[in-house]
mmCIF file of C-alpha atoms in Angstrom:
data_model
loop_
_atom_site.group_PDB
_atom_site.id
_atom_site.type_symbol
_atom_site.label_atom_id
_atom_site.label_comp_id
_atom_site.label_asym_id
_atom_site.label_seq_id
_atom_site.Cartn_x
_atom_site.Cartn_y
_atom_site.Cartn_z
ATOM 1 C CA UNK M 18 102.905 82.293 153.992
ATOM 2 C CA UNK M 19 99.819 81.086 152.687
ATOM 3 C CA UNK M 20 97.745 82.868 155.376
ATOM 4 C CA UNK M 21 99.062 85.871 154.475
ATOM 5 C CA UNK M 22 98.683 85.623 150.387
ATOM 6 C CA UNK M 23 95.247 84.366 151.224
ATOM 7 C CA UNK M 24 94.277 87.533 153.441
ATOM 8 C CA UNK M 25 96.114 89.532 150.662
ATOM 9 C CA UNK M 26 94.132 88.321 148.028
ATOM 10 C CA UNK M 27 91.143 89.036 150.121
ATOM 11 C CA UNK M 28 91.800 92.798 150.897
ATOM 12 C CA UNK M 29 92.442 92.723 147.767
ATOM 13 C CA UNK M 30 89.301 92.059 146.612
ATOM 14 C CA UNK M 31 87.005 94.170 149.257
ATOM 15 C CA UNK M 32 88.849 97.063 147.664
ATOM 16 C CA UNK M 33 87.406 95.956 144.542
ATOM 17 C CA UNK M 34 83.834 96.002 146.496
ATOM 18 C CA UNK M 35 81.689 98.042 144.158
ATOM 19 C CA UNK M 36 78.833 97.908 146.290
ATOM 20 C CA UNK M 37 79.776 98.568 150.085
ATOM 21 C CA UNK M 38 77.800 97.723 153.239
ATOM 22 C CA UNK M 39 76.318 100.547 154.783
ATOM 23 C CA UNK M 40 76.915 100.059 158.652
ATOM 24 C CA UNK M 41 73.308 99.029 160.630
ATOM 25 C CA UNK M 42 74.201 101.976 163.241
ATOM 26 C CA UNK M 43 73.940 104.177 160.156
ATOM 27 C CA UNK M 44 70.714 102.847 159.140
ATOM 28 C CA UNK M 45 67.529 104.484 160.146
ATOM 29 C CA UNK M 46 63.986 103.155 159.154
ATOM 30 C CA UNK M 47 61.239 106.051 158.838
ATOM 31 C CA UNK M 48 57.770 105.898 158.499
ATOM 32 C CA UNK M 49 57.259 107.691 155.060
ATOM 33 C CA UNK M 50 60.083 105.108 153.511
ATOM 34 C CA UNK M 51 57.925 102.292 154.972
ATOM 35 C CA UNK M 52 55.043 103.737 152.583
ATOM 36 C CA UNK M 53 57.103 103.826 149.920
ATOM 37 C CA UNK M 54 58.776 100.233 149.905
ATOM 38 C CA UNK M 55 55.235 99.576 150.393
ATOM 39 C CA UNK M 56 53.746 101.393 147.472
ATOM 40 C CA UNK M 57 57.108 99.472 145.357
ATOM 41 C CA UNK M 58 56.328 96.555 146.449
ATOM 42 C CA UNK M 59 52.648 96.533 145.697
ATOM 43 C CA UNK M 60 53.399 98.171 141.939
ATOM 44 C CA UNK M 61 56.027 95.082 141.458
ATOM 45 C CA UNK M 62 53.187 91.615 142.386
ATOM 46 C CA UNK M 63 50.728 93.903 140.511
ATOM 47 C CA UNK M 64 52.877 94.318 137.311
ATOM 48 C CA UNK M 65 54.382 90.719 137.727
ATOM 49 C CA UNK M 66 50.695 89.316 137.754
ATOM 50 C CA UNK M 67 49.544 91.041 134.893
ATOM 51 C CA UNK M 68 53.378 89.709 132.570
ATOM 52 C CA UNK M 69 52.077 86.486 133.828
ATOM 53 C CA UNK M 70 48.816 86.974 131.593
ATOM 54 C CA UNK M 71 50.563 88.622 128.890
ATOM 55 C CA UNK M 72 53.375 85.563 128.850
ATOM 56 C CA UNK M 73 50.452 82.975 128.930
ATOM 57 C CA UNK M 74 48.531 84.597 125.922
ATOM 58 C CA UNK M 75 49.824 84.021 121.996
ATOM 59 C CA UNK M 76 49.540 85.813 119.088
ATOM 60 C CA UNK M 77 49.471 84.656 115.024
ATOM 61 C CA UNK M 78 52.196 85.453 113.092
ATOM 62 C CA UNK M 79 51.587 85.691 109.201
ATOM 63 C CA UNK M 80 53.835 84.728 106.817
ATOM 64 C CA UNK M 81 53.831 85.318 102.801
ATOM 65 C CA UNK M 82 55.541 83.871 100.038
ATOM 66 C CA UNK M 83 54.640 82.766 96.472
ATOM 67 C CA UNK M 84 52.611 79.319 95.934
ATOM 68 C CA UNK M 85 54.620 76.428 94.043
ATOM 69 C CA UNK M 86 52.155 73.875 94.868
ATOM 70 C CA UNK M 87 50.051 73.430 91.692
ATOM 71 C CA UNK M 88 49.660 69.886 90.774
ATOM 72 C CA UNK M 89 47.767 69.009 93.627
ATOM 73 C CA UNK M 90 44.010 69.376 94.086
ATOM 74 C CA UNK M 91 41.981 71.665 95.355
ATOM 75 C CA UNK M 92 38.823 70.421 97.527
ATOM 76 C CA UNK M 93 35.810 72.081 98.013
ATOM 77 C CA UNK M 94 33.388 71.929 100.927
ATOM 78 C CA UNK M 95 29.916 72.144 99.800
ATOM 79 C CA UNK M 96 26.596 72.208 102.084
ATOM 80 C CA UNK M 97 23.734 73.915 100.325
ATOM 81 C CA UNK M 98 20.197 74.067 100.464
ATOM 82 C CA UNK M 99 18.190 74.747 97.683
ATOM 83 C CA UNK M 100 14.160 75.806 97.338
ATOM 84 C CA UNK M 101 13.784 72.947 94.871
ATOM 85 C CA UNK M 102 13.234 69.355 94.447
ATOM 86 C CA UNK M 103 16.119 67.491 93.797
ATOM 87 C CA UNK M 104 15.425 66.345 90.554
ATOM 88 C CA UNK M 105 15.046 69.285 89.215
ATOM 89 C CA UNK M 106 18.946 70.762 90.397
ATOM 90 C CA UNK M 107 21.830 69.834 89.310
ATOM 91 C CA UNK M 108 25.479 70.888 90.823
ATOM 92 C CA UNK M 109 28.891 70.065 88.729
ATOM 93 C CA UNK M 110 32.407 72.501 88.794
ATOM 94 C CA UNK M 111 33.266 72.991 85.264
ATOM 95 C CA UNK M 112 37.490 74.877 85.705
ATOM 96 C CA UNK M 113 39.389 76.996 82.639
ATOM 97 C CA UNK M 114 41.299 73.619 81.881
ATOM 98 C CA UNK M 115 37.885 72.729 80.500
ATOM 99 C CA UNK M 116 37.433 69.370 83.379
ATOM 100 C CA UNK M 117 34.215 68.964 84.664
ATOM 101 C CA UNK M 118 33.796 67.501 88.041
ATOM 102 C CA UNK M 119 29.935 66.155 88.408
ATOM 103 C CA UNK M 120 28.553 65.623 91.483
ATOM 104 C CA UNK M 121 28.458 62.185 91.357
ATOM 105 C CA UNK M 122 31.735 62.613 92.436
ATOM 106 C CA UNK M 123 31.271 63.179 95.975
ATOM 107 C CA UNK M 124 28.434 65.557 96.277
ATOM 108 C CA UNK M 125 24.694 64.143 97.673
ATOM 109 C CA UNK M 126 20.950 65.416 97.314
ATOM 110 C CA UNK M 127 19.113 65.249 100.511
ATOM 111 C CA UNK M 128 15.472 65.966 99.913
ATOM 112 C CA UNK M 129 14.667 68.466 103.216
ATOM 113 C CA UNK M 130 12.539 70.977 104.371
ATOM 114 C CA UNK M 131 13.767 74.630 103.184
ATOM 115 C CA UNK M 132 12.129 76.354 106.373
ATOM 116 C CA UNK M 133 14.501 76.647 109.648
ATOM 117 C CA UNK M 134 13.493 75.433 112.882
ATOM 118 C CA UNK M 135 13.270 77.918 115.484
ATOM 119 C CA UNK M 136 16.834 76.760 117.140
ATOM 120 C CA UNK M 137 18.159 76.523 113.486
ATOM 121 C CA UNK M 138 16.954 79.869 112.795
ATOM 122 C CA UNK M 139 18.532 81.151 116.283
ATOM 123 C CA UNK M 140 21.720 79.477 115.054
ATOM 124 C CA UNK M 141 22.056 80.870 111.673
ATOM 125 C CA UNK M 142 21.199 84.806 113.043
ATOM 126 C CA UNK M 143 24.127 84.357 115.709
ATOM 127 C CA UNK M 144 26.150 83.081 112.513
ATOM 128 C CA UNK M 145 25.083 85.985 110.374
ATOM 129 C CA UNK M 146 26.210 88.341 113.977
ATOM 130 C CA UNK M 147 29.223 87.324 113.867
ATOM 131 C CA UNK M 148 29.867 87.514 110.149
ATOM 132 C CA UNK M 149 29.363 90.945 110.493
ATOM 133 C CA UNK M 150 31.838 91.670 113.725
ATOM 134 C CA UNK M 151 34.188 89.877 111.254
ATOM 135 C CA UNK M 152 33.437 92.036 109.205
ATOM 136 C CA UNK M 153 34.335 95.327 111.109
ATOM 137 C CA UNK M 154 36.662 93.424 113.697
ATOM 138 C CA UNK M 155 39.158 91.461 111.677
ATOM 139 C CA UNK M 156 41.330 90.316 114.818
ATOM 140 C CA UNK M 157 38.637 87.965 115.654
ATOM 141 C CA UNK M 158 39.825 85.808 112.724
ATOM 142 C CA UNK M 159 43.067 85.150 115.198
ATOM 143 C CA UNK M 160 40.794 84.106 117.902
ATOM 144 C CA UNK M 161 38.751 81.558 116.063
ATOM 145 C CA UNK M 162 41.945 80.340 114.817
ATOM 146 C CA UNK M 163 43.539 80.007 118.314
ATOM 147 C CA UNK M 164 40.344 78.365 119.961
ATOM 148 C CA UNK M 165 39.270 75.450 117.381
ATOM 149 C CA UNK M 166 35.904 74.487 118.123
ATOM 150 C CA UNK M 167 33.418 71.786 116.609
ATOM 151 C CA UNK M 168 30.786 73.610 114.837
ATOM 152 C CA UNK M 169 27.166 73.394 115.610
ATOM 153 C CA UNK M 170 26.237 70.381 112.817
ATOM 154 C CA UNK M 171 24.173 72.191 110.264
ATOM 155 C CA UNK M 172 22.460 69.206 108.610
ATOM 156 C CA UNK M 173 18.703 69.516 109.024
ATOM 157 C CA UNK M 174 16.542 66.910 110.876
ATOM 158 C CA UNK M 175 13.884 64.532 109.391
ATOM 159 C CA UNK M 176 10.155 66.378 109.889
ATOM 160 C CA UNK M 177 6.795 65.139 108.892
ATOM 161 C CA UNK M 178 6.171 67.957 106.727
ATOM 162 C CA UNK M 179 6.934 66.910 102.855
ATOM 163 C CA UNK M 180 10.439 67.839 101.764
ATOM 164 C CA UNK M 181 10.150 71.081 99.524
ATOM 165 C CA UNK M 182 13.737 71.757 99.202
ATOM 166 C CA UNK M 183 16.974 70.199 98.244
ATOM 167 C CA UNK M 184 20.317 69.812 100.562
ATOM 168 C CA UNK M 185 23.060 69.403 98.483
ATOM 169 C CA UNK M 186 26.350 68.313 100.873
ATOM 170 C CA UNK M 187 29.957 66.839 100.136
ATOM 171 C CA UNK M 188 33.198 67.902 98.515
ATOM 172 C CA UNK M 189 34.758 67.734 95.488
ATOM 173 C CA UNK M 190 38.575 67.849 94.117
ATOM 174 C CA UNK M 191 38.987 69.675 91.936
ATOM 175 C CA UNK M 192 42.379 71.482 89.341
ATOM 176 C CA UNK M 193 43.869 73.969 91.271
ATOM 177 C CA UNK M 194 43.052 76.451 88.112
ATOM 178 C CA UNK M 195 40.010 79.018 88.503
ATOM 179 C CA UNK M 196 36.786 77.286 87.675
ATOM 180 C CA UNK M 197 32.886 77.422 88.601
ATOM 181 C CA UNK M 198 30.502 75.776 90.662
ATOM 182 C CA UNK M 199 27.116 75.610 90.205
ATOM 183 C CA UNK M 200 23.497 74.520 90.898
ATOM 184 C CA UNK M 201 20.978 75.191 87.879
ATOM 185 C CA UNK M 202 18.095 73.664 86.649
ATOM 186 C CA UNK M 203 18.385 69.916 85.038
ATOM 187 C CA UNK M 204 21.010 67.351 85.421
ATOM 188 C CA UNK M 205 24.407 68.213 84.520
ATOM 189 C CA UNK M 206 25.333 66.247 81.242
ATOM 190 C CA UNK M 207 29.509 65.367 79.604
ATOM 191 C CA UNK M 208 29.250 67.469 75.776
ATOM 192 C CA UNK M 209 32.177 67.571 73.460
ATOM 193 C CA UNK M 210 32.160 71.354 73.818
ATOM 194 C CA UNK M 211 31.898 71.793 77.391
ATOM 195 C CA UNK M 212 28.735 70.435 78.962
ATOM 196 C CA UNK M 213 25.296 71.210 79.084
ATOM 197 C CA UNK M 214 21.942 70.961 81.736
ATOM 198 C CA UNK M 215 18.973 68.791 80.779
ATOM 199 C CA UNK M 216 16.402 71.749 81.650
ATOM 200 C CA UNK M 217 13.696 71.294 79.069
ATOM 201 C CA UNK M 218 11.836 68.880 81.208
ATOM 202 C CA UNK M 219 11.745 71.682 83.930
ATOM 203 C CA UNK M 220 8.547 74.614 83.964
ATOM 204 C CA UNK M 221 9.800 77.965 84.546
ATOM 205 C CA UNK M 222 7.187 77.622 87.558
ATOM 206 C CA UNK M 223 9.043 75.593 89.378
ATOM 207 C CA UNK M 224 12.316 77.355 89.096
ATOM 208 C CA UNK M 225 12.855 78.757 92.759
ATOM 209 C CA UNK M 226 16.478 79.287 93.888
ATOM 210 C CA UNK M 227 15.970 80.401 97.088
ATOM 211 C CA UNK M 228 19.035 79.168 98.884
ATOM 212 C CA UNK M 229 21.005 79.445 102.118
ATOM 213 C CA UNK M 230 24.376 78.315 102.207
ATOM 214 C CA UNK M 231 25.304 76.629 105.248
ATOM 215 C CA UNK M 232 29.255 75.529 104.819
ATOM 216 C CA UNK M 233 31.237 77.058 101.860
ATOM 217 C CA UNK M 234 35.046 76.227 102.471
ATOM 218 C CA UNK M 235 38.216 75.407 100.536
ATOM 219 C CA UNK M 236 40.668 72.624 101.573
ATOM 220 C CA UNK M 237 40.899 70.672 104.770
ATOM 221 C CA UNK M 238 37.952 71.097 106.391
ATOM 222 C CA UNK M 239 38.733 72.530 110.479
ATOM 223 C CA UNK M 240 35.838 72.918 112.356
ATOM 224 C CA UNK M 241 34.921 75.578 114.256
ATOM 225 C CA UNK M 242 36.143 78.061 111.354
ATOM 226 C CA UNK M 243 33.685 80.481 109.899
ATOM 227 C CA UNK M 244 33.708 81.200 106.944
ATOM 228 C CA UNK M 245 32.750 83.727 104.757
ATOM 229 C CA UNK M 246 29.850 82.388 103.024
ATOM 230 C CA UNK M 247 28.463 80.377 106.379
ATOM 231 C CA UNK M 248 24.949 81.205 106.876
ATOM 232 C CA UNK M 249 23.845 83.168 103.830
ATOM 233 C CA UNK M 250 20.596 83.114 103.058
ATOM 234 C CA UNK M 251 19.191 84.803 99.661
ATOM 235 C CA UNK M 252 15.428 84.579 98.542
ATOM 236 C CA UNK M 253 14.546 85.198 95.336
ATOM 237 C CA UNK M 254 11.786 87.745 94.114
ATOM 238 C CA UNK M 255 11.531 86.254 90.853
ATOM 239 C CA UNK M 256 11.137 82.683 89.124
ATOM 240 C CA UNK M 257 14.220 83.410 86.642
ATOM 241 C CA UNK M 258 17.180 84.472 89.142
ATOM 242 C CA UNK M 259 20.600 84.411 88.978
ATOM 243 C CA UNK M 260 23.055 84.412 91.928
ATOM 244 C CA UNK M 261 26.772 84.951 91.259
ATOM 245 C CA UNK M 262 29.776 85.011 94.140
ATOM 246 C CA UNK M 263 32.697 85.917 92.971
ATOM 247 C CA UNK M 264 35.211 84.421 95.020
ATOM 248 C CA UNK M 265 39.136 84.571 95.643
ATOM 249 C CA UNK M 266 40.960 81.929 97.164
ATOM 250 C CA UNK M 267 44.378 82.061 99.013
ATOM 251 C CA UNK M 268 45.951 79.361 100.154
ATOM 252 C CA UNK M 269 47.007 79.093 104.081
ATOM 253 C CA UNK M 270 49.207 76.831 106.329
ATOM 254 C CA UNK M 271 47.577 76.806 109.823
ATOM 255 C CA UNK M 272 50.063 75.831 112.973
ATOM 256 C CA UNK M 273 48.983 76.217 115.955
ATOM 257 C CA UNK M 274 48.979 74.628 119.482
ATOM 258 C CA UNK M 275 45.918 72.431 118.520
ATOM 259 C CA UNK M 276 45.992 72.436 114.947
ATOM 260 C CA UNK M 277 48.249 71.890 111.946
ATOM 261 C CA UNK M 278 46.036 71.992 108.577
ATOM 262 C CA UNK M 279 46.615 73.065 104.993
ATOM 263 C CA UNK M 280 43.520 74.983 104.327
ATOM 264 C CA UNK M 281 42.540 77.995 102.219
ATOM 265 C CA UNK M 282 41.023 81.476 103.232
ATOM 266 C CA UNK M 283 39.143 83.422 100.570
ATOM 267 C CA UNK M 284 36.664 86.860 100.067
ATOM 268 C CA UNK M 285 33.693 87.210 98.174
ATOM 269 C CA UNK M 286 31.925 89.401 96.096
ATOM 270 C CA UNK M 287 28.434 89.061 95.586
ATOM 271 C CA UNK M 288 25.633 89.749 92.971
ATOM 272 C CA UNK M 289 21.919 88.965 92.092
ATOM 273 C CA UNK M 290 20.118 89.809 88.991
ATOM 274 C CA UNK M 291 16.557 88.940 87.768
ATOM 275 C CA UNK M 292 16.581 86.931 84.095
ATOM 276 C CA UNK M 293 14.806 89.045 81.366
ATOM 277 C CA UNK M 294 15.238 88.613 77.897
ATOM 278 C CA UNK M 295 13.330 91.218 76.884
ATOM 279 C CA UNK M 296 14.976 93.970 79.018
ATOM 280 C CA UNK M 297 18.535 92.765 77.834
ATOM 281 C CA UNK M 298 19.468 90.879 81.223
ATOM 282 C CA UNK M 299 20.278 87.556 79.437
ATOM 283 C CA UNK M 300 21.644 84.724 81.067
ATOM 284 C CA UNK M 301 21.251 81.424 83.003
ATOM 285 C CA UNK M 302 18.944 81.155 86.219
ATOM 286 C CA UNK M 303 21.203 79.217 89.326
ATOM 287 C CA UNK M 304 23.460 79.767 91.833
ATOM 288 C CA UNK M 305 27.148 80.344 90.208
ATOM 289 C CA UNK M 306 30.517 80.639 92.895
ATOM 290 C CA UNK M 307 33.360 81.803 90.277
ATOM 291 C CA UNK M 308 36.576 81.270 92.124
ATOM 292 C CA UNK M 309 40.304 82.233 91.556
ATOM 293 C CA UNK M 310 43.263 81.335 93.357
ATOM 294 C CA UNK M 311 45.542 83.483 94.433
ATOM 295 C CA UNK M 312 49.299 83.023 93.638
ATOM 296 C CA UNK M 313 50.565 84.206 97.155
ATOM 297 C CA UNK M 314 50.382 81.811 100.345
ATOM 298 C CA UNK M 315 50.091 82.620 103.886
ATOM 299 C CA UNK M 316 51.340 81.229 106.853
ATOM 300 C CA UNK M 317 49.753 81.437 109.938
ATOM 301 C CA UNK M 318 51.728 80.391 113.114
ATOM 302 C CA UNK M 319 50.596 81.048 116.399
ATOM 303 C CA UNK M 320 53.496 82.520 118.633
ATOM 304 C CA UNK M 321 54.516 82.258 122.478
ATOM 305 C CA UNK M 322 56.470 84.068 124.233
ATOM 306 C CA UNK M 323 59.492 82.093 125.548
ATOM 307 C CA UNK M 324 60.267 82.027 129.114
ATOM 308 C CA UNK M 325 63.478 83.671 129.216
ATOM 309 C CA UNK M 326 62.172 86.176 127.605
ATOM 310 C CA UNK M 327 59.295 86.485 130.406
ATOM 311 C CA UNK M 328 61.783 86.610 133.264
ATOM 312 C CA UNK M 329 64.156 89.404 131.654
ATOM 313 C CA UNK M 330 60.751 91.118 131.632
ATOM 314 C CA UNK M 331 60.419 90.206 135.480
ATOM 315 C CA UNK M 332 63.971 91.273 136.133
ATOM 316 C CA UNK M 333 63.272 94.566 134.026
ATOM 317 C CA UNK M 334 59.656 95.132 136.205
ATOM 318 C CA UNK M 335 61.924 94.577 139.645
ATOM 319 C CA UNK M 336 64.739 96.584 138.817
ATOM 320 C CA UNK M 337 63.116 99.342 137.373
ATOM 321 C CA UNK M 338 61.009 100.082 140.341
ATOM 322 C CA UNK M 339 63.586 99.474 142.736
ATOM 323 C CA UNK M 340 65.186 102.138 140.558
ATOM 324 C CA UNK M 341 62.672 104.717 140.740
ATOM 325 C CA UNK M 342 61.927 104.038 144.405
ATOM 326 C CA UNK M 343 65.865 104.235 145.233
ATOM 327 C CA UNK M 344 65.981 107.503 143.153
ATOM 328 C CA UNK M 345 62.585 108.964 144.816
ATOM 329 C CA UNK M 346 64.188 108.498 148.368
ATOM 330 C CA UNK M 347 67.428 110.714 146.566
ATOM 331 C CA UNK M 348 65.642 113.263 144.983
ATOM 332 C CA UNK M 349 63.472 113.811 148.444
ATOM 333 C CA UNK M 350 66.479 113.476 150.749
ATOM 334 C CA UNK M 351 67.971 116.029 148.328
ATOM 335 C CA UNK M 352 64.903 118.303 148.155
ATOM 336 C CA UNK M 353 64.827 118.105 152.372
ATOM 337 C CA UNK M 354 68.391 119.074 152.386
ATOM 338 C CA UNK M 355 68.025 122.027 150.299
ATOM 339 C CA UNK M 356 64.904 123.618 151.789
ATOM 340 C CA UNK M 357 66.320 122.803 155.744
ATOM 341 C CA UNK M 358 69.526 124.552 154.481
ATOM 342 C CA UNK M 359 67.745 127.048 152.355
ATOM 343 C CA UNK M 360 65.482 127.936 155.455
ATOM 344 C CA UNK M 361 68.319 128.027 157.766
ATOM 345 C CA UNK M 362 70.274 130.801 155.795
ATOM 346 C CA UNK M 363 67.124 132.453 155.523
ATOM 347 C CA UNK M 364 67.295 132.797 159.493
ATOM 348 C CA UNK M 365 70.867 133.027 159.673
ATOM 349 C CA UNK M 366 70.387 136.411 157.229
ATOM 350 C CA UNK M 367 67.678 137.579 158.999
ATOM 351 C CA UNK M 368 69.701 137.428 162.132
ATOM 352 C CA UNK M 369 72.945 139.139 161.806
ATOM 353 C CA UNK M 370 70.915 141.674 160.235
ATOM 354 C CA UNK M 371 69.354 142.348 163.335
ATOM 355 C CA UNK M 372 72.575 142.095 165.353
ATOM 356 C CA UNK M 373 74.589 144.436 162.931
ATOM 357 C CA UNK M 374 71.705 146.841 163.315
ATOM 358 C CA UNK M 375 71.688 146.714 167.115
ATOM 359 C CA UNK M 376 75.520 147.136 167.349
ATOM 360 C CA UNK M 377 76.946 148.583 164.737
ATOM 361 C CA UNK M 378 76.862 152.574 166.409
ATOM 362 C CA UNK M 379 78.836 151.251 169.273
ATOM 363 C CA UNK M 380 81.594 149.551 166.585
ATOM 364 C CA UNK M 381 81.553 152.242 165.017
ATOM 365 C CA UNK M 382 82.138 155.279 167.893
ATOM 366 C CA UNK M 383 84.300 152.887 169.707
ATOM 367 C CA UNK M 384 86.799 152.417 166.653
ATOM 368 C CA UNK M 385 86.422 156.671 166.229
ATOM 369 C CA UNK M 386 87.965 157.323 169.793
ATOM 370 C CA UNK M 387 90.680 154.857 169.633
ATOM 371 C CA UNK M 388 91.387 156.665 166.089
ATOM 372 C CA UNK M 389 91.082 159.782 167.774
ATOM 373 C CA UNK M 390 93.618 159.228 170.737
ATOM 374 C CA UNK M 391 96.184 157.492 168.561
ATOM 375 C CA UNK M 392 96.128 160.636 166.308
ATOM 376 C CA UNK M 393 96.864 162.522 169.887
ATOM 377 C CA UNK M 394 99.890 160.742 170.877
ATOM 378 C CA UNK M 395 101.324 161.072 167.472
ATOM 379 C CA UNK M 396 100.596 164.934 167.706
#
């Protein structure tokens, strides 16, 4: 009894057989199918090699929402040369909450030479290069945040020639509240109303503020970033110059595979204008960075595909070709059918034209005289 429920449970099921065999005597292998499977099999490796790449590569997601962080402080990255002697500059960040940061607090003067080397000054040109494919390309801000690199070191090494210039390196922390950095003439000073530069002692002749700015960045320093401001370089044309960037900061969460930092992006705007009195240009000659900081965040996470996701691509790439193959072989086993029949009516036609052409008299007299005799014997 249990034989037979088994073997009726299992007829039972090959009549459920969705999918039945095809028997081998029924199966014929050609040589233009061959080319095909080949041709299918060859499109398959060659798609399933290139979803390999494409699963292997990432992509940055950004993500926006408002800022709540504002009691913590903001740091800035600072490595500037100046065309002056040291004691002649003086840097300090004075922000709208009226606090002045001096550089005392973390910023040094490095008496250098203001002239590049020749590898400096082949450094700083590829810098400035690809400041301006950042400029026009702005995907390559994902790559340089996928592929963290140290950064060529852009402090400047001891020569024999007297120092003529004045490196100015460090960071600061500062409110997170717009503010202003800057490097003018004389030693910053505390005031009760604000704060003030001791630039009396300084001639007018020595007022140069020729300056390149080698590392400008806000928050946790990554190397390998660039950023806006790396590698400027601005000579001045006149003794009383002012330089003014006007810059806006927005705050950005970096994750990536190699990386998780709490740093901040920011754009620019710059300007230059030559001190004169007289002409109604008034104002102070330096170098002045005006920042603001944007209320939005961003979020930048870089994404991977996940690997089931990658093999229902696979499965999609293999079944889909097996599908157009399969329905190839149809449509030409269906487009054989129908011109071999379509050809052999065409003959057929042709044929018993001919024959009813060739007979047809005969048919016809023969089928007159056996009309005629029967209407005889009726007579």
């Amino acid at each position: 009894m249990r034989r037979l429920n088994r073997k009726k449970a299992l007829n039972l099921v090959k009549e459920l057989d969705a999918f039945p065999k095809v028997p081998e005597s029924y199966v014929e292998t050609t040589a233009s199918g061959g080319t095909v499977s080949l041709l299918a099999f060859s499109a398959m490796a060659l798609l399933a090699f290139m979803e390999f790449f494409v699963y292997r590569d990432t992509w940055m997601k950004y993500e926006y929402e408002v800022d709540k962080d504002f009691s913590s402080k903001l740091r800035i990255n600072i490595d500037i040369t100046v065309a002056m002697r040291c004691q002649y500059v003086g840097a300090d960040v004075l922000d709208l909450a009226e606090t002045m940061v001096t550089a005392s607090d973390g910023l040094e003067y490095e008496p250098v030479v203001f002239e590049l080397s020749p590898q400096q000054r082949l450094w700083q040109r590829m810098l400035l290069l690809i400041q301006n494919r950042m400029r026009e390309e702005h995907s390559l801000q994902d790559v340089l945040f996928k592929n963290v690199l140290k950064g060529a070191s852009t402090a400047l090494p001891p020569r024999s020639q007297p120092p003529n210039g004045c490196r100015i390196h460090g960071h600061l922390y500062v409110n997170k509240v717009a503010g202003n950095f800057h490097i003018t003439v004389g030693k910053a000073i505390p005031h009760p109303r604000g704060h003030a530069h001791l630039a009396a002692l300084v001639s007018h002749e020595t007022y140069n503020f020729s300056h390149r700015i080698d590392h400008l960045s806000f928050g946790e320093e990554i190397p390998g970033i660039i950023n806006p401001l790396d590698g400027t370089e601005k000579i001045c044309s006149d003794h009383n110059q002012m330089f003014q960037y006007f810059i806006t900061i927005v705050p950005t969460k970096l994750k990536t595979y190699k990386i998780s930092a709490d740093t901040h992006q920011y754009s620019v705007t710059e300007r230059e204008r030559v001190i004169n009195h007289a002409a109604g240009s008034h104002g102070v000659s330096g170098i002045f960075m005006k920042y603001d900081i944007s209320s939005l965040m961003v979020t930048v996470t870089e994404q991977h595909m996940p690997l089931w996701q990658f093999l229902i691509r696979l499965c999609g790439i293999v079944g889909g070709i097996f599908s157009t193959t399969v329905l190839f072989s149809l449509v030409r086993f269906c487009f054989l059918g129908m011109v071999h029949g379509l050809v052999g009516f065409l003959v057929d036609v042709v044929c018993c034209r001919f024959k009813l052409g060739v007979y047809r008299p005969k048919e016809v007299s023969l089928i007159s005289e056996t009309v005629d005799r029967h209407a005889e014997g009726l007579f």
